[in-house]
Coordinates of N, CA and C in Angstrom, one line a residue:
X1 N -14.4 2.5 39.1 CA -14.9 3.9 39.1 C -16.4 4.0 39.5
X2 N -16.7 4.8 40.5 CA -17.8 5.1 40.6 C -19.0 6.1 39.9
X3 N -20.5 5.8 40.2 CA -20.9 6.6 39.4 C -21.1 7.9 39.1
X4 N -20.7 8.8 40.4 CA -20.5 10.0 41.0 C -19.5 10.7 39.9
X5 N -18.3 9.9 40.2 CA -16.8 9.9 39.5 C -17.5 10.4 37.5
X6 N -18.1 9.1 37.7 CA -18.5 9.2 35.7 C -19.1 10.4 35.4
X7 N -20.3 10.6 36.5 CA -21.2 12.3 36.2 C -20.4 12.9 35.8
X8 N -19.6 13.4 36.8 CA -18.8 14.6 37.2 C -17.9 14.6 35.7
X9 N -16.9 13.3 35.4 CA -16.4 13.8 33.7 C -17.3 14.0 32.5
X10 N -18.3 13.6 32.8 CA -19.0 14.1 31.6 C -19.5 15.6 31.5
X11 N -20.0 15.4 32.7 CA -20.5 16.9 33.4 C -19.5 17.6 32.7
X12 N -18.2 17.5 33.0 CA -16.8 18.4 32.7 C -16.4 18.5 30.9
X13 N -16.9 17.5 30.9 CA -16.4 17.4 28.7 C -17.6 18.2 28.5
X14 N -18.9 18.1 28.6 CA -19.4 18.8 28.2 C -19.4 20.5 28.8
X15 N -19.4 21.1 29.7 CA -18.8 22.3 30.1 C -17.7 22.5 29.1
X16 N -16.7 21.8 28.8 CA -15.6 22.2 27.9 C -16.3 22.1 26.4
X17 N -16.7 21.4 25.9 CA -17.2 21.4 24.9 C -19.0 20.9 25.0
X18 N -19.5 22.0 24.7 CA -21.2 22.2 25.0 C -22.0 21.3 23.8
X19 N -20.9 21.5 22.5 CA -22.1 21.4 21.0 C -20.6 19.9 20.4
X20 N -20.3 19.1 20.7 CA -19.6 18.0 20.1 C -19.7 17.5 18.8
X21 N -19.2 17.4 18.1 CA -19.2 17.0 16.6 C -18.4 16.3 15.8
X22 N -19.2 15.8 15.0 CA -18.0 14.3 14.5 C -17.0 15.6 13.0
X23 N -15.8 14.9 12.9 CA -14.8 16.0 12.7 C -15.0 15.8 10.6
X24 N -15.9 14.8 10.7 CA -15.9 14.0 9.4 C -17.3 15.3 8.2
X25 N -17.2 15.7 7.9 CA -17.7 17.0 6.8 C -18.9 16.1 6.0
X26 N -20.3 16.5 6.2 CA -21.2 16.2 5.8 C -21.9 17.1 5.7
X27 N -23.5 16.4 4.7 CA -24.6 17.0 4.7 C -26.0 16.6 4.9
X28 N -25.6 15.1 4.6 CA -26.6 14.6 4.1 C -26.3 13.1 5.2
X29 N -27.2 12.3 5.8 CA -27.3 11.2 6.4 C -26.0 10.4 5.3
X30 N -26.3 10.4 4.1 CA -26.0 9.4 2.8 C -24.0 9.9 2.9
X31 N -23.8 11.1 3.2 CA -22.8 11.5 2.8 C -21.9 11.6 4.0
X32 N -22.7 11.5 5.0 CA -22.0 10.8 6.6 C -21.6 9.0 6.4
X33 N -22.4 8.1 6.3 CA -22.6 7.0 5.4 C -21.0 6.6 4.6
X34 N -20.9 7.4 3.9 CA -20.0 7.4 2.8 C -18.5 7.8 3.2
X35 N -18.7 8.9 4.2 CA -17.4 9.8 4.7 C -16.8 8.4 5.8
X36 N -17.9 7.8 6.5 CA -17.5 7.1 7.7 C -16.7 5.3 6.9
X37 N -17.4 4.8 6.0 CA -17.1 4.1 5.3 C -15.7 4.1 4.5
X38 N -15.4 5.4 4.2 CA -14.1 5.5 3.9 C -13.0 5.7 5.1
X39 N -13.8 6.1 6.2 CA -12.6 7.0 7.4 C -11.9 5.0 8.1
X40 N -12.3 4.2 7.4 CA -11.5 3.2 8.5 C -10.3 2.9 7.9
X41 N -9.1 2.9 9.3 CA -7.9 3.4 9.1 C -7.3 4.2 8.4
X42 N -8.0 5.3 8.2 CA -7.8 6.4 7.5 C -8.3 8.1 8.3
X43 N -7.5 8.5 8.7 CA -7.3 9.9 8.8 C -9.0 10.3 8.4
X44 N -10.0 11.3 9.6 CA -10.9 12.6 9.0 C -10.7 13.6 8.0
X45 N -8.8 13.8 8.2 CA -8.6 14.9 7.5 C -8.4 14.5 5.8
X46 N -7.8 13.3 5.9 CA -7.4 12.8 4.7 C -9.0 11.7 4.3
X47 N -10.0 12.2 4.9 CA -11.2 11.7 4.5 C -11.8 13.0 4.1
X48 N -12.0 13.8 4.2 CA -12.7 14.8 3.6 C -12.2 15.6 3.0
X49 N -10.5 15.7 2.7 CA -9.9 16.1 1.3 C -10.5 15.2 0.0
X50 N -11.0 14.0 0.3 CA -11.3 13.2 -0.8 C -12.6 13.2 -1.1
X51 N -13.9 13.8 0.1 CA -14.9 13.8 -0.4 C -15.1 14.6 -1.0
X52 N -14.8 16.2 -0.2 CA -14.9 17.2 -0.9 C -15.3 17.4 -2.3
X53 N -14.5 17.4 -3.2 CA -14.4 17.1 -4.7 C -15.8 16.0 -5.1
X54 N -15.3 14.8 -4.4 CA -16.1 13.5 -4.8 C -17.9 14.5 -4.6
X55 N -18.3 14.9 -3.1 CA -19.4 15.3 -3.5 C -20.2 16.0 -4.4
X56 N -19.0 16.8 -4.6 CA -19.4 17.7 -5.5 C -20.4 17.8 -7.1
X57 N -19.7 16.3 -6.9 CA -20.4 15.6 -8.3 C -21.2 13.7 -8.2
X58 N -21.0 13.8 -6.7 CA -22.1 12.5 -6.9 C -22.3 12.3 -5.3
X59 N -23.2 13.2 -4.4 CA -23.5 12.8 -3.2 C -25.0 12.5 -2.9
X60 N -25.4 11.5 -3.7 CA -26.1 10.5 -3.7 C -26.0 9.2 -4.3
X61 N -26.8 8.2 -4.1 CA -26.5 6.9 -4.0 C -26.9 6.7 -5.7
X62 N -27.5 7.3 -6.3 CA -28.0 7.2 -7.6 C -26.7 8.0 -8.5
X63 N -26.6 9.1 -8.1 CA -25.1 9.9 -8.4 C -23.8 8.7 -9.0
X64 N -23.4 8.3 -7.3 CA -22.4 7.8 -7.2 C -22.5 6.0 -7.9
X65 N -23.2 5.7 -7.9 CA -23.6 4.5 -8.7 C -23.5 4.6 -10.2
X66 N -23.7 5.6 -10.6 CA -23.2 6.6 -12.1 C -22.2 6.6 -12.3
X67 N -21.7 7.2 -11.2 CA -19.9 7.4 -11.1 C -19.3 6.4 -11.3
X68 N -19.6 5.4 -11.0 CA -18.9 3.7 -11.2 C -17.5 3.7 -10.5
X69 N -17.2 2.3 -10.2 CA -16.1 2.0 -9.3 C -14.6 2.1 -9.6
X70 N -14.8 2.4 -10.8 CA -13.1 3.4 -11.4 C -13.4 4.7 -11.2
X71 N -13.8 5.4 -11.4 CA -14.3 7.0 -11.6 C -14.1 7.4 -9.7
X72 N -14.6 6.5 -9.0 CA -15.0 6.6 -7.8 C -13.4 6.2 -6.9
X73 N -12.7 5.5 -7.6 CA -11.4 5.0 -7.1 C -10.1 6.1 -7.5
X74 N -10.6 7.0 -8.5 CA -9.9 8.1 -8.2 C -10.0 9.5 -7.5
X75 N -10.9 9.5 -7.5 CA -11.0 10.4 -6.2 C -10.8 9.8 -4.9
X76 N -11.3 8.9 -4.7 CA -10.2 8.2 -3.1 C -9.3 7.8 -3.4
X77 N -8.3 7.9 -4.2 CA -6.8 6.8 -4.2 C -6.5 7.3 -3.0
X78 N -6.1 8.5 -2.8 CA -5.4 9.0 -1.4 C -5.2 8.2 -0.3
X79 N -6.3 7.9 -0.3 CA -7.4 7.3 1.2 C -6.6 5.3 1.1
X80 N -6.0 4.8 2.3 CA -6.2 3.9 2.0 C -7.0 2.5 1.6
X81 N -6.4 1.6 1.6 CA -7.6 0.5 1.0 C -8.7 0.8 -0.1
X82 N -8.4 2.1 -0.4 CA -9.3 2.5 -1.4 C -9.9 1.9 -2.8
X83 N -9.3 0.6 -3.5 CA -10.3 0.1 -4.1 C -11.1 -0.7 -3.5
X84 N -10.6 -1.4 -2.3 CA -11.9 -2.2 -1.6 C -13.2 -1.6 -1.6
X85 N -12.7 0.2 -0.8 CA -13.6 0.7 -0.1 C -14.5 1.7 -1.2
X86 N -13.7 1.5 -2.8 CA -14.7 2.0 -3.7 C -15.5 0.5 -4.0
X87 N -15.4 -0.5 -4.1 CA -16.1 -1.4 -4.5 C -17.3 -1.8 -3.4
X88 N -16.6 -1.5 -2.3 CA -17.9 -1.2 -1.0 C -18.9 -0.2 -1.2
X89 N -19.1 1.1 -1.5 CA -19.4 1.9 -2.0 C -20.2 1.9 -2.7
X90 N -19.3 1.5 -4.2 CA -20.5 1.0 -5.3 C -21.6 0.0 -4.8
X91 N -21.3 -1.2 -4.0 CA -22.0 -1.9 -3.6 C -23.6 -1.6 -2.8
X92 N -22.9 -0.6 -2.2 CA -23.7 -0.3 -1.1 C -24.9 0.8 -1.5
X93 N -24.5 1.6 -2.5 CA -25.4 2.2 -3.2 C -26.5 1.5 -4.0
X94 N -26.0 0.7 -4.4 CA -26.9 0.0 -5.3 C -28.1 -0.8 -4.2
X95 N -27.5 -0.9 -3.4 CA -28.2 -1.8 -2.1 C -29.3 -0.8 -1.4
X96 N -28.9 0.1 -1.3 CA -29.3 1.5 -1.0 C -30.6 2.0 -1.7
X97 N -30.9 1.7 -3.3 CA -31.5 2.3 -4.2 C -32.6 1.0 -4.4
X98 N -32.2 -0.2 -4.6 CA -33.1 -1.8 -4.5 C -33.8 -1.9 -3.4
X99 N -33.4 -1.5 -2.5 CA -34.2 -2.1 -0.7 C -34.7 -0.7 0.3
X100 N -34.0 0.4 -0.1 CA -34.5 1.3 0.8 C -34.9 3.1 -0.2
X101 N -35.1 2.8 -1.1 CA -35.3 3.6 -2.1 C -34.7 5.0 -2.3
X102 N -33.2 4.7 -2.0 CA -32.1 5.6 -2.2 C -31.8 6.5 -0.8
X103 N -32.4 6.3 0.1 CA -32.2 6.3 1.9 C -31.5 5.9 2.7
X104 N -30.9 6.3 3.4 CA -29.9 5.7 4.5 C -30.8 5.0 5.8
X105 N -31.5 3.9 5.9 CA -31.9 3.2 6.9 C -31.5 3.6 8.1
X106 N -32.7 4.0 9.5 CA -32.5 4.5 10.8 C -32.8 3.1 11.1
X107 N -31.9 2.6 11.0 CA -31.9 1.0 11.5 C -30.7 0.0 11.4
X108 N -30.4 -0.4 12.5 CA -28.9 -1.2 12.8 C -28.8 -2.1 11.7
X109 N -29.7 -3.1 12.1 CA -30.1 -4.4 10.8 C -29.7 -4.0 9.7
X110 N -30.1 -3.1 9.4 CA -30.0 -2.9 7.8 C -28.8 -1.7 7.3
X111 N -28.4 -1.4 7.7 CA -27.1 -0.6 8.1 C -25.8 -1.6 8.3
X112 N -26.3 -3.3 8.9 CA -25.0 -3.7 8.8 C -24.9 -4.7 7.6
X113 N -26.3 -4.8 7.2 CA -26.6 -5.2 5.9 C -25.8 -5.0 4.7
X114 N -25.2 -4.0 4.9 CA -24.6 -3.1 3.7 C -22.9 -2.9 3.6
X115 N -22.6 -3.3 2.3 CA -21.2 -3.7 2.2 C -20.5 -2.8 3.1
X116 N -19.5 -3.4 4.0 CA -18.4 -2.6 4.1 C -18.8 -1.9 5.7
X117 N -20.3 -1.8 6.0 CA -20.7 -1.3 7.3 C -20.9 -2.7 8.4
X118 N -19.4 -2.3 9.1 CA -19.5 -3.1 10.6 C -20.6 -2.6 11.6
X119 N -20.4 -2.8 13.1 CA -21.0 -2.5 13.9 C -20.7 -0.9 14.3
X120 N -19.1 -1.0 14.5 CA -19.0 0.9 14.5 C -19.5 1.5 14.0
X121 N -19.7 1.1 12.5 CA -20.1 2.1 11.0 C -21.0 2.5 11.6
X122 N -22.0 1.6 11.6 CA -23.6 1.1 11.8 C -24.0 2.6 13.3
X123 N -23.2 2.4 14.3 CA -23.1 3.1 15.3 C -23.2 4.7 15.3
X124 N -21.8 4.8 14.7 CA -21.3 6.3 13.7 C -22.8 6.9 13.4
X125 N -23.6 6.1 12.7 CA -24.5 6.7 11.2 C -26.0 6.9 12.2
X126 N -25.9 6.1 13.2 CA -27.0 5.8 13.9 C -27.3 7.4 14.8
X127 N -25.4 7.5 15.9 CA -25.8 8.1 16.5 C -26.0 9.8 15.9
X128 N -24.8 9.9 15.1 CA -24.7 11.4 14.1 C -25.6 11.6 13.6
X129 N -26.4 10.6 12.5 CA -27.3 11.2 11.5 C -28.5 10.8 12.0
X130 N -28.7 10.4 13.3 CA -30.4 10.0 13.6 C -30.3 10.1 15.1
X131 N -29.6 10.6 16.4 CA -29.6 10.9 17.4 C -29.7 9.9 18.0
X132 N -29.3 8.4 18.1 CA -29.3 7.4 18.8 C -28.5 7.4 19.9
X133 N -28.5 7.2 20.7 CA -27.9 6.9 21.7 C -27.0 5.9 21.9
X134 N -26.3 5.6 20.5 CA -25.2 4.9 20.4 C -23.8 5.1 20.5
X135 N -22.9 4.2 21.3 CA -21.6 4.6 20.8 C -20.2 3.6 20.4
X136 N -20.0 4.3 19.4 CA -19.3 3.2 18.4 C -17.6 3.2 19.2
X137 N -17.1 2.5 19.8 CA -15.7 2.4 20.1 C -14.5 2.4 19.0
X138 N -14.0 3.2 18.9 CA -12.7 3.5 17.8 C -11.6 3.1 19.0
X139 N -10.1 3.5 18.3 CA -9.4 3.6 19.2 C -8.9 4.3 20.7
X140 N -9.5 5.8 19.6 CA -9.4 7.0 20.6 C -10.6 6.6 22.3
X141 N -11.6 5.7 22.0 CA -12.6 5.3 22.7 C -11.9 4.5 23.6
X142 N -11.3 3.4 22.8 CA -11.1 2.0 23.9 C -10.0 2.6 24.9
X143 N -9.0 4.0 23.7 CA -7.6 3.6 25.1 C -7.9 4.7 26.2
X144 N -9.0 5.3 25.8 CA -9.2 6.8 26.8 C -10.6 6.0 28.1
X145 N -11.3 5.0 27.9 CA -11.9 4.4 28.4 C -11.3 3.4 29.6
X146 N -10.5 2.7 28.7 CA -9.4 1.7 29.5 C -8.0 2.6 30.5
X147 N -8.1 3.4 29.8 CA -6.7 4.3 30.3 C -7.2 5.0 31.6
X148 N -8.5 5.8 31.3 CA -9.0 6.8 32.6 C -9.7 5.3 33.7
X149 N -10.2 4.1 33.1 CA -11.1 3.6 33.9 C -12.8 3.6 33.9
X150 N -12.9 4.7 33.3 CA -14.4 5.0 32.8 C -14.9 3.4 32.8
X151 N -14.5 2.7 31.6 CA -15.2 1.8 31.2 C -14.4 0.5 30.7
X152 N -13.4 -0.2 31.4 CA -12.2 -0.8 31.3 C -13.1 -1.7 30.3
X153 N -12.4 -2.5 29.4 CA -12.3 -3.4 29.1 C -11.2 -4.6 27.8
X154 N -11.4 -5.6 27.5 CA -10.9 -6.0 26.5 C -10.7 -6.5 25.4
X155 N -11.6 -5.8 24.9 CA -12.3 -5.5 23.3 C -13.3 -4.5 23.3
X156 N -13.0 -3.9 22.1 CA -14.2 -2.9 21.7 C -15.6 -3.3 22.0
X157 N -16.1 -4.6 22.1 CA -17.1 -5.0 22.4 C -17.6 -4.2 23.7
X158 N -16.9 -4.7 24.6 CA -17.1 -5.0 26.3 C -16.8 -3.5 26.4
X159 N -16.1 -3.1 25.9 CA -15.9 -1.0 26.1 C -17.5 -0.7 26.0
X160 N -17.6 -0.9 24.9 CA -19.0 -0.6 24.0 C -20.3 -0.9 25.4
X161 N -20.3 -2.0 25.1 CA -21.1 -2.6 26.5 C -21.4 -1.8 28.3
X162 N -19.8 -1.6 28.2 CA -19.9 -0.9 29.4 C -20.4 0.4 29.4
X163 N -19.7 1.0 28.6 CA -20.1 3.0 28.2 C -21.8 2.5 28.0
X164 N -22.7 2.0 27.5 CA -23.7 2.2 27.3 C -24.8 1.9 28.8
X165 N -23.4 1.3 29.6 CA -24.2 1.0 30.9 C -24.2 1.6 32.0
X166 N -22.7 2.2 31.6 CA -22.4 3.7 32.8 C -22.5 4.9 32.2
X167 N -22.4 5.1 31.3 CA -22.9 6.7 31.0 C -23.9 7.0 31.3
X168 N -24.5 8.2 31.9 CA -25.4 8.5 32.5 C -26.4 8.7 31.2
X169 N -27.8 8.9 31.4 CA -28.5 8.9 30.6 C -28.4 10.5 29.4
X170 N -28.3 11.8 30.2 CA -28.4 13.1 29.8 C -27.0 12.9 29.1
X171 N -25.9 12.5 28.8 CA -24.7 12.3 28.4 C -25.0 11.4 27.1
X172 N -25.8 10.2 27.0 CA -25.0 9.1 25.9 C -25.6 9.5 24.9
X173 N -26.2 10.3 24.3 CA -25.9 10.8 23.1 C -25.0 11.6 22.5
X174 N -24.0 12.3 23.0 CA -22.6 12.9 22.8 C -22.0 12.3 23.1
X175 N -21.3 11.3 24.0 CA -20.7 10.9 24.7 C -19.2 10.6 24.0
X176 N -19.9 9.9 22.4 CA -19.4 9.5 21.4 C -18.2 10.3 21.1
X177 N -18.8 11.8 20.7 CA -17.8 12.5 20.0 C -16.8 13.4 21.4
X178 N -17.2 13.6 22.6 CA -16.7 13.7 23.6 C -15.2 13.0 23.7
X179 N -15.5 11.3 23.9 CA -14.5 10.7 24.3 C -13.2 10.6 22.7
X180 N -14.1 10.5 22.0 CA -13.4 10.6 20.4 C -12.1 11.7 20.1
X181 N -12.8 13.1 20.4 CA -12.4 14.0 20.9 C -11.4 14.4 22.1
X182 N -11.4 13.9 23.0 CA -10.9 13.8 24.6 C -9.2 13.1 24.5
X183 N -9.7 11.9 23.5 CA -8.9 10.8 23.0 C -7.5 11.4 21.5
X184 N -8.1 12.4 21.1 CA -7.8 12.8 19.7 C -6.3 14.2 20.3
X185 N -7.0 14.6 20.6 CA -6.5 15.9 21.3 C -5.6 16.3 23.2
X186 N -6.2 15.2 23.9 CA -5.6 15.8 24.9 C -5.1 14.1 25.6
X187 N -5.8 13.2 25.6 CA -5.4 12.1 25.9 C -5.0 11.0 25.2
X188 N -4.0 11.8 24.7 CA -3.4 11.1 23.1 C -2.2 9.6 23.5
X189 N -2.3 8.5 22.2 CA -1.7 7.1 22.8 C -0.3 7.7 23.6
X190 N 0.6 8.0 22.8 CA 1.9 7.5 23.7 C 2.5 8.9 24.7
X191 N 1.5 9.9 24.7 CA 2.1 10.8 25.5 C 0.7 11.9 25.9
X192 N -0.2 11.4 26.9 CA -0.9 12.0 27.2 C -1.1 12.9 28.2
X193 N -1.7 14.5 27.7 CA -1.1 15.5 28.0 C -2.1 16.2 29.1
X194 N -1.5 15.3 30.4 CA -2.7 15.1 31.6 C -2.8 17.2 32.2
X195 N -1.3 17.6 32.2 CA -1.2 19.0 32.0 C -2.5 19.7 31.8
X196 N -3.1 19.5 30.6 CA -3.9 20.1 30.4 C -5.7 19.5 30.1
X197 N -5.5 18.3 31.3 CA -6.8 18.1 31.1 C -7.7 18.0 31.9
X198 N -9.0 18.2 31.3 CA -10.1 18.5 32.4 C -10.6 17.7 33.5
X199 N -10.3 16.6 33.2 CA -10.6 15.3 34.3 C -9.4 14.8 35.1
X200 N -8.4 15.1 35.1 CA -7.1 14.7 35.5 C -7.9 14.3 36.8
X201 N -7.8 14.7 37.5 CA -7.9 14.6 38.9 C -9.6 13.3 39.1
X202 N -10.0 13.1 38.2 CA -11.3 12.0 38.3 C -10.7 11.0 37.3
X203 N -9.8 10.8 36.6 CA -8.8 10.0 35.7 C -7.9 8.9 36.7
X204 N -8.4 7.7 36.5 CA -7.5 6.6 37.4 C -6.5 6.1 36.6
X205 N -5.7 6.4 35.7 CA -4.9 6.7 34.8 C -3.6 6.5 36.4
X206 N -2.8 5.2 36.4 CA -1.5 5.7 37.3 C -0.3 6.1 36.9
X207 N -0.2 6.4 35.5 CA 1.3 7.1 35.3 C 1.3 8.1 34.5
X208 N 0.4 9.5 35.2 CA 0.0 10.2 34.5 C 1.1 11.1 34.3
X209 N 1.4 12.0 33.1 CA 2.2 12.4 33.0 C 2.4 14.0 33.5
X210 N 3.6 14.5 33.8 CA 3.5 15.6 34.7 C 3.8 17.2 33.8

């Protein structure tokens, strides 16, 4: 795919969607952090049915460290892996309050420092809650990347690698929630719904559906 080709779909996701946003309900850097931490392999929607409530009474790191890792495990049971991902939590708060004085770090290093935050996490928190020009590859990323051609590759890595090499500059700070988005809704895994999408025709996609 050329670079002309790349403008032109971004150009186009943005025309369709001007203001992009991660679908995950926050307030606070700390509470993005926390939402994103829980959202792996697990549902946005069935992630902020559970913070909801949970913030209500501990959306801070000093809060939720109060709350302790049973207290904290029921309000996510929902959510899967949820006692790992309450013991990550508690972890990470406490880590939170010792080294960065109850702050969510604008910094990768120390972001992956912290229980439970991989490189996506790290990504997520970077680009949402501090405007980095990062972009974290999920699913919706790799198959709508590999699928259209944008940014073929094979691993999240090499996706990741590439999107940061071909997105144009004016684009890679949305880009994120764009393709997330793009991936979620219209160029979905087993039946994507080329009918109605804005790039079809810049989409090297060969068995697009009619």
């Amino acid at each position: 795919m050329n670079a002309t080709k790349r403008y032109e779909i971004f150009r186009r996701l943005r025309e369709h969607t001007p203001k992009p946003a991660t679908e995950l309900e926050y307030r606070t850097p700390f509470e993005l952090l926390i939402a994103v931490l829980l959202s792996a392999q697990a549902t946005d929607v069935s992630v902020n049915k559970a913070t909801r409530p949970l913030y209500a009474v501990a959306n801070t790191p000093a809060a939720m460290l109060a709350l302790g890792e049973e207290s904290l495990a029921d309000y996510i049971k929902t959510i899967g892996l949820f006692r790992t991902k309450a013991k990550n939590v508690i972890a990470t708060c406490r880590l939170l309050l010792e080294k960065h004085g109850g702050e969510v770090p604008d910094d990768r290093a120390a972001l992956e420092a912290l229980p439970g935050v991989g490189r996506k996490t790290a990504n997520v928190v970077l680009n949402t809650a501090f405007g980095h020009p990062t972009i974290a590859v999920d699913t919706h990323i790799f198959r709508v990347s590999n699928r259209t051609r944008l940014a073929p590759g094979k691993d999240v890595r090499e996706v990741e690698d590439k999107l940061l090499r071909y997105v144009p500059a004016e684009f890679k700070v949305d880009a994120h929630h764009w393709l997330i988005l793009h991936g979620r809704y219209v160029c979905k895994a087993r039946k994507p719904e080329c009918h109605r999408c804005v790039i079809a025709d810049l989409c090297e996609y060969p068995a697009k559906t009619v």
